[in-house]
Short mmCIF file of C-alpha atoms in Angstrom, two decimals:
data_model
loop_
_atom_site.label_atom_id
_atom_site.label_comp_id
_atom_site.label_asym_id
_atom_site.label_seq_id
_atom_site.Cartn_x
_atom_site.Cartn_y
_atom_site.Cartn_z
CA MET A 9 2.03 29.05 42.58
CA MET A 10 4.72 26.62 41.40
CA THR A 11 4.33 22.85 41.40
CA ASP A 12 7.34 20.67 42.17
CA LEU A 13 6.15 17.21 41.13
CA SER A 14 9.03 15.95 38.96
CA TYR A 15 10.34 12.69 37.55
CA HIS A 16 13.56 11.66 35.77
CA TYR A 17 13.73 8.83 33.22
CA ASP A 18 16.07 7.84 30.41
CA VAL A 19 13.16 7.50 27.98
CA LEU A 20 9.71 9.06 28.21
CA VAL A 21 7.07 7.42 26.01
CA ILE A 22 3.86 9.42 25.61
CA GLY A 23 1.15 6.96 24.60
CA SER A 24 0.35 3.39 25.64
CA GLY A 25 -0.87 1.70 22.46
CA ALA A 26 1.00 -0.55 20.04
CA ALA A 27 3.50 2.15 19.07
CA GLY A 28 4.33 3.28 22.59
CA LEU A 29 4.43 -0.11 24.29
CA SER A 30 6.42 -1.84 21.55
CA THR A 31 9.03 0.92 21.68
CA ALA A 32 9.14 0.80 25.48
CA LEU A 33 9.56 -2.98 25.54
CA LYS A 34 12.39 -2.86 23.01
CA VAL A 35 14.43 -0.25 24.93
CA ALA A 36 13.57 -1.37 28.46
CA PRO A 37 16.37 -3.97 28.75
CA HIS A 38 18.84 -1.09 28.45
CA VAL A 39 17.24 1.98 30.11
CA LYS A 40 14.59 3.16 32.56
CA VAL A 41 11.32 4.01 30.79
CA ALA A 42 8.22 5.98 31.77
CA VAL A 43 5.04 5.45 29.75
CA LEU A 44 2.30 8.07 30.02
CA SER A 45 -1.28 7.03 29.30
CA LYS A 46 -3.87 9.81 29.20
CA GLY A 47 -6.49 7.39 30.53
CA LYS A 48 -6.23 3.74 31.40
CA ILE A 49 -3.44 1.89 29.66
CA ASP A 50 -5.84 0.24 27.20
CA ASP A 51 -8.00 3.26 26.33
CA GLY A 52 -6.25 4.05 23.03
CA SER A 53 -7.09 3.17 19.44
CA THR A 54 -5.02 -0.03 19.39
CA ASN A 55 -7.51 -1.76 21.65
CA TYR A 56 -10.31 -1.07 19.16
CA ALA A 57 -8.57 -2.14 15.94
CA GLN A 58 -10.55 -5.03 14.46
CA GLY A 59 -8.79 -5.86 11.21
CA GLY A 60 -5.27 -7.18 11.47
CA ILE A 61 -1.62 -6.83 10.52
CA ALA A 62 -0.52 -6.95 6.89
CA ALA A 63 2.51 -9.17 6.32
CA VAL A 64 3.74 -11.36 3.48
CA LEU A 65 3.72 -14.89 4.89
CA ASP A 66 2.20 -16.90 2.04
CA ALA A 67 4.54 -18.35 -0.60
CA ALA A 68 2.14 -17.18 -3.31
CA ASP A 69 2.50 -13.58 -2.10
CA SER A 70 5.53 -11.28 -2.31
CA ILE A 71 7.06 -8.22 -0.66
CA GLU A 72 6.89 -6.49 -4.03
CA SER A 73 3.14 -7.09 -4.19
CA HIS A 74 2.62 -5.65 -0.68
CA VAL A 75 4.68 -2.63 -1.72
CA GLU A 76 2.71 -2.08 -4.93
CA ASP A 77 -0.65 -2.43 -3.17
CA THR A 78 0.43 0.17 -0.62
CA LEU A 79 1.70 2.54 -3.30
CA ASN A 80 -1.51 2.17 -5.30
CA ALA A 81 -3.69 2.89 -2.27
CA GLY A 82 -1.51 5.91 -1.44
CA ALA A 83 -2.37 7.53 -4.78
CA GLY A 84 1.19 8.38 -5.76
CA LEU A 85 2.20 10.08 -2.50
CA CYS A 86 3.78 7.24 -0.53
CA LYS A 87 7.55 7.32 -0.04
CA ARG A 88 8.70 4.13 -1.73
CA GLU A 89 11.70 3.63 0.55
CA THR A 90 9.40 3.80 3.59
CA VAL A 91 6.92 1.37 2.07
CA GLU A 92 9.68 -1.10 1.18
CA PHE A 93 11.20 -0.75 4.66
CA VAL A 94 7.88 -1.54 6.37
CA ALA A 95 6.93 -4.41 4.04
CA ARG A 96 10.35 -6.06 4.46
CA ASN A 97 10.12 -5.89 8.25
CA ALA A 98 6.48 -6.98 8.55
CA PRO A 99 7.08 -10.73 8.90
CA ALA A 100 9.59 -10.14 11.71
CA ALA A 101 7.06 -7.95 13.53
CA VAL A 102 4.47 -10.74 13.40
CA ARG A 103 7.02 -13.29 14.62
CA TRP A 104 7.90 -11.01 17.57
CA LEU A 105 4.26 -10.80 18.60
CA ASP A 106 3.93 -14.56 18.26
CA GLU A 107 6.97 -15.03 20.50
CA LEU A 108 5.33 -12.78 23.11
CA GLY A 109 2.36 -15.15 23.15
CA ILE A 110 -0.32 -13.26 21.22
CA ASP A 111 -3.32 -15.42 20.34
CA LEU A 112 -3.41 -15.04 16.56
CA THR A 113 -5.97 -17.04 14.58
CA ARG A 114 -4.39 -20.22 13.25
CA ASP A 115 -5.01 -22.04 9.97
CA PRO A 116 -5.76 -25.71 10.76
CA GLU A 117 -4.31 -26.68 7.39
CA GLY A 118 -1.24 -24.49 7.72
CA GLY A 119 2.20 -25.91 8.37
CA ASN A 120 4.94 -24.89 10.76
CA ASP A 121 6.32 -22.39 8.25
CA GLN A 122 3.05 -20.46 8.00
CA PRO A 123 0.59 -21.43 10.76
CA PHE A 124 -1.63 -18.32 10.65
CA HIS A 125 -4.99 -17.84 9.00
CA LEU A 126 -4.68 -15.04 6.46
CA THR A 127 -7.59 -12.89 5.36
CA ARG A 128 -7.89 -10.26 2.64
CA GLU A 129 -9.01 -6.64 2.87
CA GLY A 130 -9.78 -3.82 0.45
CA GLY A 131 -6.83 -2.76 -1.71
CA HIS A 132 -4.84 -5.97 -1.12
CA SER A 133 -4.16 -8.28 -4.06
CA HIS A 134 -3.48 -11.31 -1.81
CA ARG A 135 -4.54 -12.79 1.48
CA ARG A 136 -1.91 -11.41 3.83
CA ILE A 137 -3.78 -10.13 6.89
CA VAL A 138 -2.75 -11.87 10.10
CA HIS A 139 -5.48 -11.46 12.69
CA ALA A 140 -6.88 -12.52 16.05
CA ALA A 141 -10.47 -13.24 14.96
CA ASP A 142 -12.00 -9.75 14.54
CA ALA A 143 -10.29 -8.16 17.56
CA THR A 144 -6.62 -8.06 16.58
CA GLY A 145 -5.98 -4.71 18.25
CA ARG A 146 -7.27 -5.99 21.55
CA ALA A 147 -4.99 -9.02 21.31
CA VAL A 148 -1.99 -6.80 20.51
CA GLN A 149 -2.83 -4.39 23.32
CA THR A 150 -3.38 -7.14 25.89
CA THR A 151 -0.15 -8.90 24.97
CA LEU A 152 2.03 -5.78 25.01
CA GLN A 153 0.60 -4.26 28.17
CA LYS A 154 1.00 -7.51 30.07
CA GLN A 155 4.69 -7.52 29.16
CA ALA A 156 5.10 -3.82 29.99
CA LEU A 157 3.32 -3.99 33.34
CA ASN A 158 5.60 -6.82 34.41
CA HIS A 159 8.85 -5.25 33.19
CA PRO A 160 11.06 -3.93 36.04
CA ASN A 161 12.41 -1.06 33.91
CA ILE A 162 9.01 0.26 32.78
CA LYS A 163 6.81 2.50 34.91
CA ILE A 164 3.26 3.11 33.65
CA PHE A 165 1.65 6.45 34.57
CA GLU A 166 -2.09 6.13 33.93
CA ASN A 167 -4.35 9.21 33.73
CA TYR A 168 -1.48 11.54 32.80
CA LEU A 169 -2.24 13.88 29.92
CA ALA A 170 0.81 15.50 28.32
CA ILE A 171 0.51 19.28 28.10
CA ASP A 172 3.60 20.31 26.14
CA LEU A 173 7.05 19.15 25.22
CA VAL A 174 9.99 20.94 26.82
CA THR A 175 13.04 21.88 24.76
CA ASP A 176 16.47 22.95 25.95
CA ARG A 177 15.36 26.55 25.41
CA LYS A 178 13.91 26.28 28.92
CA LEU A 179 17.43 25.50 30.12
CA GLY A 180 19.16 28.29 28.20
CA GLY A 181 19.72 26.37 24.96
CA GLU A 182 18.69 27.02 21.35
CA GLY A 183 15.46 25.02 21.40
CA ARG A 184 16.76 22.24 19.17
CA ARG A 185 16.64 19.38 21.66
CA CYS A 186 13.71 17.86 23.51
CA VAL A 187 14.42 17.33 27.21
CA GLY A 188 11.07 16.21 28.55
CA ALA A 189 7.45 17.20 28.95
CA TYR A 190 4.89 18.62 31.33
CA ALA A 191 1.84 16.44 32.04
CA LEU A 192 -1.41 16.86 33.93
CA ASP A 193 -2.28 14.25 36.55
CA VAL A 194 -5.96 14.08 35.63
CA LYS A 195 -6.95 12.52 38.96
CA THR A 196 -5.35 15.20 41.17
CA GLY A 197 -5.20 18.21 38.85
CA ARG A 198 -1.48 18.64 39.56
CA VAL A 199 1.07 19.20 36.81
CA ALA A 200 4.24 17.09 36.82
CA SER A 201 7.49 17.59 34.93
CA PHE A 202 9.11 14.59 33.25
CA ASN A 203 12.80 15.05 32.53
CA ALA A 204 14.14 12.63 29.88
CA ARG A 205 17.09 12.21 27.54
CA THR A 206 14.74 10.82 24.89
CA VAL A 207 11.03 11.43 24.33
CA VAL A 208 8.85 9.22 22.12
CA LEU A 209 5.50 10.53 20.90
CA ALA A 210 3.08 7.64 20.36
CA THR A 211 -0.13 9.54 20.93
CA GLY A 212 -2.26 8.30 18.04
CA GLY A 213 -4.29 10.31 15.58
CA ALA A 214 -6.66 13.26 15.53
CA SER A 215 -9.97 11.93 14.20
CA LYS A 216 -11.84 13.35 17.20
CA VAL A 217 -11.58 16.67 15.37
CA TYR A 218 -14.63 15.44 13.41
CA ARG A 219 -18.16 15.08 14.77
CA PHE A 220 -18.47 11.43 13.66
CA THR A 221 -15.50 9.18 14.23
CA SER A 222 -14.70 5.52 14.80
CA ASN A 223 -11.98 6.49 17.28
CA PRO A 224 -12.03 6.48 21.08
CA ASP A 225 -12.33 9.79 22.92
CA GLY A 226 -8.58 10.20 23.32
CA SER A 227 -7.79 10.65 19.61
CA THR A 228 -7.34 14.41 19.93
CA GLY A 229 -4.09 15.00 18.03
CA ASP A 230 -2.07 15.67 21.18
CA GLY A 231 1.32 14.57 19.85
CA ILE A 232 0.95 16.38 16.53
CA ALA A 233 -0.05 19.62 18.23
CA MET A 234 2.71 19.40 20.85
CA ALA A 235 5.39 18.66 18.25
CA TRP A 236 4.19 21.58 16.09
CA ARG A 237 4.33 23.96 19.05
CA ALA A 238 7.81 22.68 19.89
CA GLY A 239 9.16 23.42 16.39
CA CYS A 240 8.62 20.25 14.32
CA ARG A 241 7.31 20.13 10.79
CA VAL A 242 4.15 18.21 9.91
CA MET A 243 3.17 16.68 6.59
CA ASN A 244 0.08 15.67 4.59
CA MET A 245 -2.48 16.70 7.19
CA GLU A 246 -5.21 17.08 4.54
CA PHE A 247 -5.48 13.29 4.26
CA SER A 248 -7.98 12.26 6.93
CA GLN A 249 -9.24 8.77 6.23
CA PHE A 250 -12.96 8.16 6.64
CA HIS A 251 -13.79 4.54 7.30
CA PRO A 252 -16.70 3.59 5.04
CA THR A 253 -18.55 1.40 7.52
CA CYS A 254 -19.30 2.54 11.04
CA LEU A 255 -22.40 1.02 12.68
CA TYR A 256 -25.37 3.36 12.31
CA HIS A 257 -27.48 3.15 15.46
CA PRO A 258 -28.54 5.87 17.92
CA GLN A 259 -27.04 4.01 20.89
CA ALA A 260 -23.90 2.76 19.16
CA LYS A 261 -20.93 4.98 19.93
CA SER A 262 -18.40 4.83 17.10
CA PHE A 263 -18.47 1.07 16.62
CA LEU A 264 -16.52 0.02 13.55
CA ILE A 265 -17.61 -2.71 11.14
CA SER A 266 -14.27 -4.13 10.05
CA GLU A 267 -12.87 -3.92 6.53
CA ALA A 268 -12.61 -7.70 6.77
CA VAL A 269 -16.40 -8.07 6.48
CA ARG A 270 -16.15 -6.75 2.92
CA GLY A 271 -12.92 -8.68 2.46
CA GLU A 272 -14.80 -11.90 3.18
CA GLY A 273 -17.60 -11.12 0.73
CA GLY A 274 -19.85 -8.53 2.36
CA LYS A 275 -21.87 -6.43 -0.12
CA LEU A 276 -22.90 -2.79 0.22
CA LEU A 277 -26.58 -2.16 -0.50
CA LEU A 278 -28.86 0.82 -0.92
CA PRO A 279 -32.01 0.97 1.23
CA ASP A 280 -33.93 -0.78 -1.59
CA GLY A 281 -31.46 -3.69 -1.51
CA THR A 282 -29.52 -2.97 -4.72
CA ARG A 283 -25.74 -3.01 -4.93
CA PHE A 284 -23.97 0.17 -6.01
CA MET A 285 -20.19 -0.12 -5.62
CA ASP A 286 -19.66 -1.59 -9.10
CA ARG A 287 -20.84 1.75 -10.52
CA PHE A 288 -17.94 3.52 -8.80
CA ASP A 289 -15.02 1.10 -9.10
CA GLU A 290 -14.37 -2.19 -10.89
CA ARG A 291 -13.10 -3.65 -7.60
CA GLY A 292 -16.51 -3.11 -6.03
CA GLU A 293 -16.53 -3.50 -2.26
CA LEU A 294 -12.80 -4.26 -2.31
CA ALA A 295 -11.85 -0.81 -3.60
CA PRO A 296 -9.67 1.32 -1.28
CA ARG A 297 -11.42 3.06 1.59
CA ASP A 298 -11.44 6.56 0.10
CA ILE A 299 -13.34 5.36 -2.96
CA VAL A 300 -15.83 3.36 -0.90
CA ALA A 301 -16.38 6.22 1.57
CA ARG A 302 -17.02 8.76 -1.21
CA ALA A 303 -19.38 6.34 -2.97
CA ILE A 304 -21.42 5.87 0.22
CA ASP A 305 -21.41 9.63 0.88
CA HIS A 306 -22.59 10.26 -2.69
CA GLU A 307 -25.44 7.75 -2.47
CA MET A 308 -26.60 8.98 0.95
CA LYS A 309 -26.72 12.57 -0.30
CA ARG A 310 -28.37 11.59 -3.58
CA LEU A 311 -31.11 9.63 -1.86
CA GLY A 312 -31.35 11.67 1.34
CA SER A 313 -30.70 8.44 3.21
CA ASP A 314 -29.36 8.23 6.76
CA CYS A 315 -27.24 5.17 5.97
CA VAL A 316 -26.53 2.31 3.58
CA TYR A 317 -26.35 -1.40 4.43
CA LEU A 318 -23.62 -4.05 4.57
CA ASP A 319 -24.84 -7.58 3.91
CA ILE A 320 -22.90 -10.78 4.56
CA THR A 321 -25.85 -13.06 5.33
CA HIS A 322 -25.06 -15.22 2.28
CA LYS A 323 -21.93 -16.57 4.02
CA GLY A 324 -24.03 -18.37 6.63
CA ALA A 325 -24.41 -18.06 10.39
CA ASP A 326 -21.56 -20.41 11.36
CA PHE A 327 -19.04 -18.59 9.16
CA ILE A 328 -20.12 -15.17 10.49
CA ARG A 329 -19.98 -16.19 14.16
CA GLU A 330 -16.56 -17.81 13.69
CA HIS A 331 -14.93 -14.96 11.75
CA PHE A 332 -16.65 -11.95 13.32
CA PRO A 333 -17.60 -12.85 16.89
CA THR A 334 -17.10 -9.35 18.32
CA ILE A 335 -19.02 -7.63 15.54
CA TYR A 336 -21.78 -10.25 15.70
CA GLU A 337 -22.26 -9.92 19.47
CA THR A 338 -22.11 -6.11 19.40
CA CYS A 339 -24.65 -5.82 16.60
CA LEU A 340 -26.89 -8.35 18.32
CA GLY A 341 -26.78 -6.18 21.43
CA PHE A 342 -28.33 -3.40 19.35
CA GLY A 343 -31.01 -5.70 17.96
CA ILE A 344 -29.25 -6.40 14.63
CA ASP A 345 -28.65 -10.05 13.71
CA MET A 346 -26.01 -9.87 10.98
CA THR A 347 -26.51 -13.56 10.18
CA ARG A 348 -30.07 -12.76 9.03
CA GLU A 349 -30.13 -9.07 8.04
CA PRO A 350 -27.78 -6.40 6.66
CA ILE A 351 -25.98 -3.99 9.00
CA PRO A 352 -26.79 -0.25 8.71
CA VAL A 353 -23.52 1.66 8.19
CA VAL A 354 -22.21 5.21 7.61
CA PRO A 355 -18.72 6.66 7.00
CA ALA A 356 -16.82 8.13 9.97
CA ALA A 357 -13.44 9.80 10.47
CA HIS A 358 -11.05 6.97 11.14
CA TYR A 359 -7.34 7.60 10.58
CA THR A 360 -4.89 10.49 10.30
CA CYS A 361 -2.59 9.63 7.38
CA GLY A 362 -0.28 12.62 7.85
CA GLY A 363 1.56 13.70 10.96
CA ILE A 364 4.90 14.72 12.43
CA LEU A 365 7.61 14.44 9.80
CA THR A 366 10.06 11.63 10.62
CA ASP A 367 12.81 9.59 9.03
CA LEU A 368 13.08 5.80 8.84
CA ARG A 369 14.08 5.61 12.50
CA GLY A 370 11.21 7.71 13.76
CA ARG A 371 13.40 10.77 14.40
CA THR A 372 11.79 14.20 14.17
CA ASP A 373 13.24 17.68 13.63
CA LEU A 374 14.04 17.95 17.35
CA THR A 375 17.06 16.04 18.61
CA GLY A 376 15.95 13.48 21.17
CA LEU A 377 12.32 13.43 19.97
CA TYR A 378 10.78 10.50 18.10
CA ALA A 379 7.27 10.05 16.70
CA ILE A 380 5.83 6.57 16.15
CA GLY A 381 2.50 5.31 14.85
CA GLU A 382 -0.50 7.36 13.77
CA CYS A 383 0.90 10.67 15.02
CA ALA A 384 3.89 10.31 12.68
CA GLY A 385 4.24 11.24 9.02
CA THR A 386 6.59 8.55 7.76
CA GLY A 387 5.45 8.53 4.14
CA LEU A 388 4.00 5.02 4.44
CA HIS A 389 0.39 5.99 3.83
CA GLY A 390 0.65 8.77 1.25
CA ALA A 391 -2.77 10.07 0.31
CA ASN A 392 -4.63 7.05 1.69
CA ARG A 393 -3.73 4.25 4.11
CA LEU A 394 -3.96 0.66 2.92
CA ALA A 395 -5.97 -1.51 5.31
CA SER A 396 -4.02 -3.23 8.12
CA ASN A 397 -0.82 -1.23 7.56
CA SER A 398 -1.43 0.81 10.73
CA LEU A 399 -0.68 -1.67 13.53
CA LEU A 400 2.17 -2.84 11.32
CA GLU A 401 3.64 0.67 11.15
CA CYS A 402 3.54 0.93 14.96
CA LEU A 403 5.51 -2.30 15.39
CA VAL A 404 8.09 -1.73 12.64
CA PHE A 405 8.88 1.86 13.61
CA GLY A 406 8.78 1.00 17.30
CA GLU A 407 11.61 -1.43 16.61
CA ALA A 408 13.47 1.07 14.41
CA ALA A 409 13.27 3.88 16.98
CA ALA A 410 14.28 1.57 19.81
CA GLN A 411 17.36 0.42 17.91
CA ASP A 412 18.33 4.03 17.21
CA ILE A 413 17.97 4.92 20.89
CA ILE A 414 19.97 1.86 21.98
CA GLU A 415 22.76 2.49 19.44
CA ALA A 416 23.28 5.96 20.94
CA LEU A 417 24.01 4.47 24.39
CA PRO A 418 25.73 5.11 26.67
CA VAL A 419 24.61 8.72 27.01
CA ASP A 420 26.62 10.50 29.66
CA ASP A 421 24.98 13.92 29.63
CA ARG A 422 22.61 14.86 32.41
CA PHE A 423 20.11 17.65 32.09
CA ASN A 424 19.28 20.13 34.77
CA ASP A 425 15.87 19.77 36.34
CA LEU A 426 13.04 21.23 34.31
CA PRO A 427 11.56 24.44 35.69
CA ALA A 428 8.48 23.76 37.79
CA TRP A 429 5.09 24.34 36.18
CA ASP A 430 4.10 27.92 36.90
CA GLU A 431 0.50 28.67 37.88
CA THR A 432 1.11 32.18 39.13
CA GLY A 433 -1.97 34.32 38.49
CA ILE A 434 -3.98 31.33 37.25
CA THR A 435 -7.47 30.70 38.62
CA ASP A 436 -10.12 28.00 38.36
CA SER A 437 -12.64 28.70 35.62
CA ASP A 438 -16.28 29.15 36.54
CA GLU A 439 -17.35 28.94 32.88
CA GLU A 440 -16.53 25.43 31.68
CA VAL A 441 -19.47 25.81 29.29
CA ILE A 442 -17.16 27.84 27.05
CA VAL A 443 -14.89 24.84 26.57
CA ALA A 444 -17.83 22.53 25.90
CA HIS A 445 -19.37 24.95 23.40
CA ASN A 446 -16.11 25.51 21.51
CA TRP A 447 -15.43 21.76 21.42
CA GLU A 448 -18.80 21.10 19.80
CA GLN A 449 -18.48 24.03 17.39
CA LEU A 450 -15.00 22.96 16.24
CA ARG A 451 -16.07 19.40 15.45
CA ASN A 452 -19.21 20.54 13.63
CA VAL A 453 -17.23 23.00 11.50
CA MET A 454 -14.73 20.30 10.54
CA TRP A 455 -17.46 17.78 9.67
CA ASP A 456 -19.53 20.23 7.65
CA PHE A 457 -16.73 22.07 5.80
CA VAL A 458 -13.62 19.83 5.86
CA GLY A 459 -15.17 16.38 5.48
CA ILE A 460 -15.28 13.71 2.77
CA VAL A 461 -16.08 16.19 -0.03
CA ARG A 462 -14.60 19.70 0.14
CA THR A 463 -14.72 23.05 -1.66
CA THR A 464 -12.41 26.05 -1.44
CA LYS A 465 -15.22 28.23 -0.10
CA ARG A 466 -16.04 25.73 2.64
CA LEU A 467 -12.37 25.45 3.60
CA GLN A 468 -12.03 29.22 3.80
CA ARG A 469 -15.11 29.43 6.01
CA ALA A 470 -13.68 26.73 8.24
CA GLN A 471 -10.32 28.52 8.42
CA HIS A 472 -11.97 31.76 9.52
CA ARG A 473 -14.01 30.06 12.24
CA VAL A 474 -11.11 27.99 13.52
CA ASP A 475 -8.92 31.12 13.74
CA LEU A 476 -11.55 32.72 15.97
CA LEU A 477 -11.74 29.61 18.12
CA LEU A 478 -7.95 29.48 18.44
CA SER A 479 -7.81 33.05 19.74
CA GLU A 480 -10.54 32.29 22.30
CA ILE A 481 -8.87 29.08 23.40
CA ASP A 482 -5.43 30.72 23.73
CA GLU A 483 -6.90 33.46 25.92
CA TYR A 484 -8.72 30.90 28.05
CA TYR A 485 -5.59 28.73 28.34
CA GLY A 486 -3.52 31.69 29.51
CA ASN A 487 -5.87 32.64 32.35
CA PHE A 488 -7.31 29.47 33.83
CA ARG A 489 -6.00 26.29 35.41
CA VAL A 490 -5.62 23.53 32.83
CA THR A 491 -8.09 20.67 32.59
CA ASN A 492 -8.10 17.63 30.34
CA ASP A 493 -11.01 19.02 28.28
CA LEU A 494 -9.22 22.34 27.75
CA LEU A 495 -5.94 20.67 26.79
CA GLU A 496 -7.61 18.36 24.29
CA LEU A 497 -9.61 21.23 22.78
CA ARG A 498 -6.40 23.27 22.48
CA ASN A 499 -4.72 20.42 20.62
CA LEU A 500 -7.70 19.72 18.37
CA SER A 501 -7.90 23.37 17.33
CA VAL A 502 -4.22 23.35 16.32
CA VAL A 503 -4.71 20.15 14.33
CA ALA A 504 -7.85 21.55 12.67
CA LYS A 505 -5.86 24.59 11.52
CA LEU A 506 -3.14 22.33 10.07
CA ILE A 507 -5.69 20.16 8.24
CA ILE A 508 -7.46 23.16 6.71
CA GLN A 509 -4.26 24.87 5.59
CA SER A 510 -2.97 21.67 3.98
CA ALA A 511 -6.28 21.17 2.18
CA LEU A 512 -6.25 24.73 0.86
CA TRP A 513 -2.75 24.28 -0.52
CA ARG A 514 -3.60 21.13 -2.52
CA HIS A 515 -5.21 22.22 -5.80
CA GLU A 516 -6.19 18.75 -6.96
CA SER A 517 -8.17 15.74 -5.78
CA ARG A 518 -5.91 12.92 -4.67
CA GLY A 519 -6.62 9.99 -2.38
CA LEU A 520 -8.56 11.09 0.67
CA HIS A 521 -8.58 14.76 -0.33
CA PHE A 522 -11.46 15.39 -2.73
CA THR A 523 -12.52 18.91 -3.70
CA THR A 524 -15.19 19.80 -6.25
CA ASP A 525 -13.14 22.87 -7.27
CA TYR A 526 -10.27 20.62 -8.43
CA PRO A 527 -11.96 17.26 -9.04
CA GLU A 528 -9.13 15.72 -11.08
CA ARG A 529 -5.77 14.41 -9.97
CA ASP A 530 -2.86 16.54 -11.20
CA ASP A 531 -0.34 14.22 -12.83
CA SER A 532 1.40 16.98 -14.79
CA ALA A 533 4.25 17.14 -12.27
CA THR A 534 5.88 15.02 -9.58
CA PRO A 535 3.36 14.55 -6.75
CA ARG A 536 4.29 16.75 -3.80
CA GLN A 537 4.02 16.24 -0.08
CA THR A 538 2.29 19.03 1.85
CA ILE A 539 4.84 20.09 4.45
CA GLN A 540 4.12 22.84 6.97
CA VAL A 541 6.97 24.54 8.82
CA PRO A 542 6.33 26.24 12.20
CA GLU A 543 7.66 29.72 12.90
CA ASN A 544 9.93 28.28 15.61
CA PHE A 545 11.23 25.49 13.34
CA ALA A 546 13.85 23.49 15.21
CA GLY A 547 16.24 23.54 12.25
CA ARG A 548 17.01 19.84 11.83
CA TRP A 549 15.90 18.56 8.43
CA VAL A 550 14.84 14.93 8.06
CA VAL A 551 15.18 13.79 4.46
CA SER A 552 14.98 10.22 3.09
CA GLY A 553 16.02 8.57 6.31
CA GLN A 554 19.08 10.80 6.72
CA TRP A 555 19.82 13.97 8.66
CA LYS A 556 20.47 17.07 6.61
CA SER A 557 21.63 20.26 8.29
#
C-alpha cells in the first residue's frame, strides 16, 4: 500500500524548541515554513530548562572571560572560533528575546543599559546568567511559540514524528542534497512526505538512551540518527553530560534541581550532613558539572547511598521562594520543604555535547540540511558543556542558519514530488512487547556500561549487546508498520552505537568521558575531535566554518 499524504514548503524545521522556533521565526518573513513537533509544541527540552542564558551584559565582565570559561569547561576540545562566535552574539540574542516580550527577571537597581538580574552558575567566573526566575526555558518556549503560532508563514504540525530524511537519491540524484523528510502522523498512523528546499534539524539530544535522565520523553536522538543514516558525519558522541542534581524521589519523574541553586550558595552534603566537594575540586560546588557528577557518583558508590543532599536552607525562606519558585513548589509537592531541609539528589543523563557536524552557519555535510541546537556538533561544548550555553547556542545558531538560508534566496529550482511512503507487504505487529523489552534493555545497558565511569571491558560488552539489538530492531522495522515507539527505539539504538564507538576510540579521560583504563588526560598531542563517517558519506566536508570539497 502507498500513502499519498504530501506537503510542500520552502523550509521544513524538525523540532519545536528554542532552536527550531527561533530559526523558523527568522526565516518566516521571506519563505513558507513547516515546523514538525513530535508531540505538543511545548513538549521538548526547552520548556524544562531552569537555568538561563549566558551573556556578557555586566561592565565588569568580558567576552574574553566568557570564552575562557567555556574553553576551560570544554577540557581542551572546544573550537575556539565557535566559542568566540557564540559569546560575541550572545548579547544580541538576549536583546532579541527581550524585544519579543519575554519576561526576564529584572534587577531593581539596574539601569537602562543593563536591566536584567544576573546570576552565576558552575564554571562561570562572573555573574552573567540572564534568567526568568528558575524557569527560563519555559519563558523562552512560551514567547517563541506564541510568535510562531501567530505568524502567517509558519504552519505547526503537532504530533508528527520524523522517520527519515530524504535525499535527491530518491529522485535519481547522487544523494548529496536533502529534499525533505517522511514523518509519521502519530494520531492517525499515516505517513506523510514533506518536500522542502531546506531542512533544519532541531530535534534536541539523546539522553533518553540512559535509564535515568533529566530530559523529557522525546529526547531520543532522532535528528542525529536520521542525519547519520542520510550520510552526515557526527562528532564527539562520547561526551554525554550527566547533571549532578536530579531530584531523588520515587514519584518524581526526572525533575532537575537547577545549577543555579549551587550558584547561589547551595552545598552538597553526604547523608551524615558533611560537605565533600572541597575534597574533589578547589571550586567546591561551583566546579563544572562533570567533576561534580563524578564526585557524587564516587561518594554514592563508596557509601552505598541512594543519593546525596543539596542544602540551601541557610539563604532563608524568602530568598529561596523568590529565586527558585518552581523548584520550591515542586519539591513541596513531594513533601520536601527546601527552606527547612536539604533536597535529596542524584546524577542523571542531561545533555548530548556532541552531534551532527556543522559549520558556523549550521550547515551539515548534506546540501540543504542544517542542524541547530543540541542535535548539532558545533564545537561549542567540547568535552563538557558550560552551564547556560545551551539555550544560547540555539538562539545564536538559529540566527546564523536563518541568515544563510535567506542569503541564498531567491531559489528557483523546484523538486519533483517525493515518492509516496511504501507499506507494501507491511503488517501490524502483534508483539509490541518486543519493542518495550528492547527499549528497556538498551537503556539499562547504556546506564550500566556506558555511564559516568567507564571501562574498556564494559564498553565492549555494551557494543556487543547493542549490535544484537540493532539487528533485531532492523528486522522488526522492515516487516511491521511503524509506530512512534519503534521509531524512537530505532533512533536510540543508532545513537547508542555511536556513543559506544566514540568512547572506545578515546584512550584517555577528558571532560565527561572518564574511563578507569585511561584515567589521565592525554596532553602529549593536540586534542582530537572524535569524528565518525558513515558508509554513505555525503561528500561535503565542513571545516572551520567553510566548505571544503
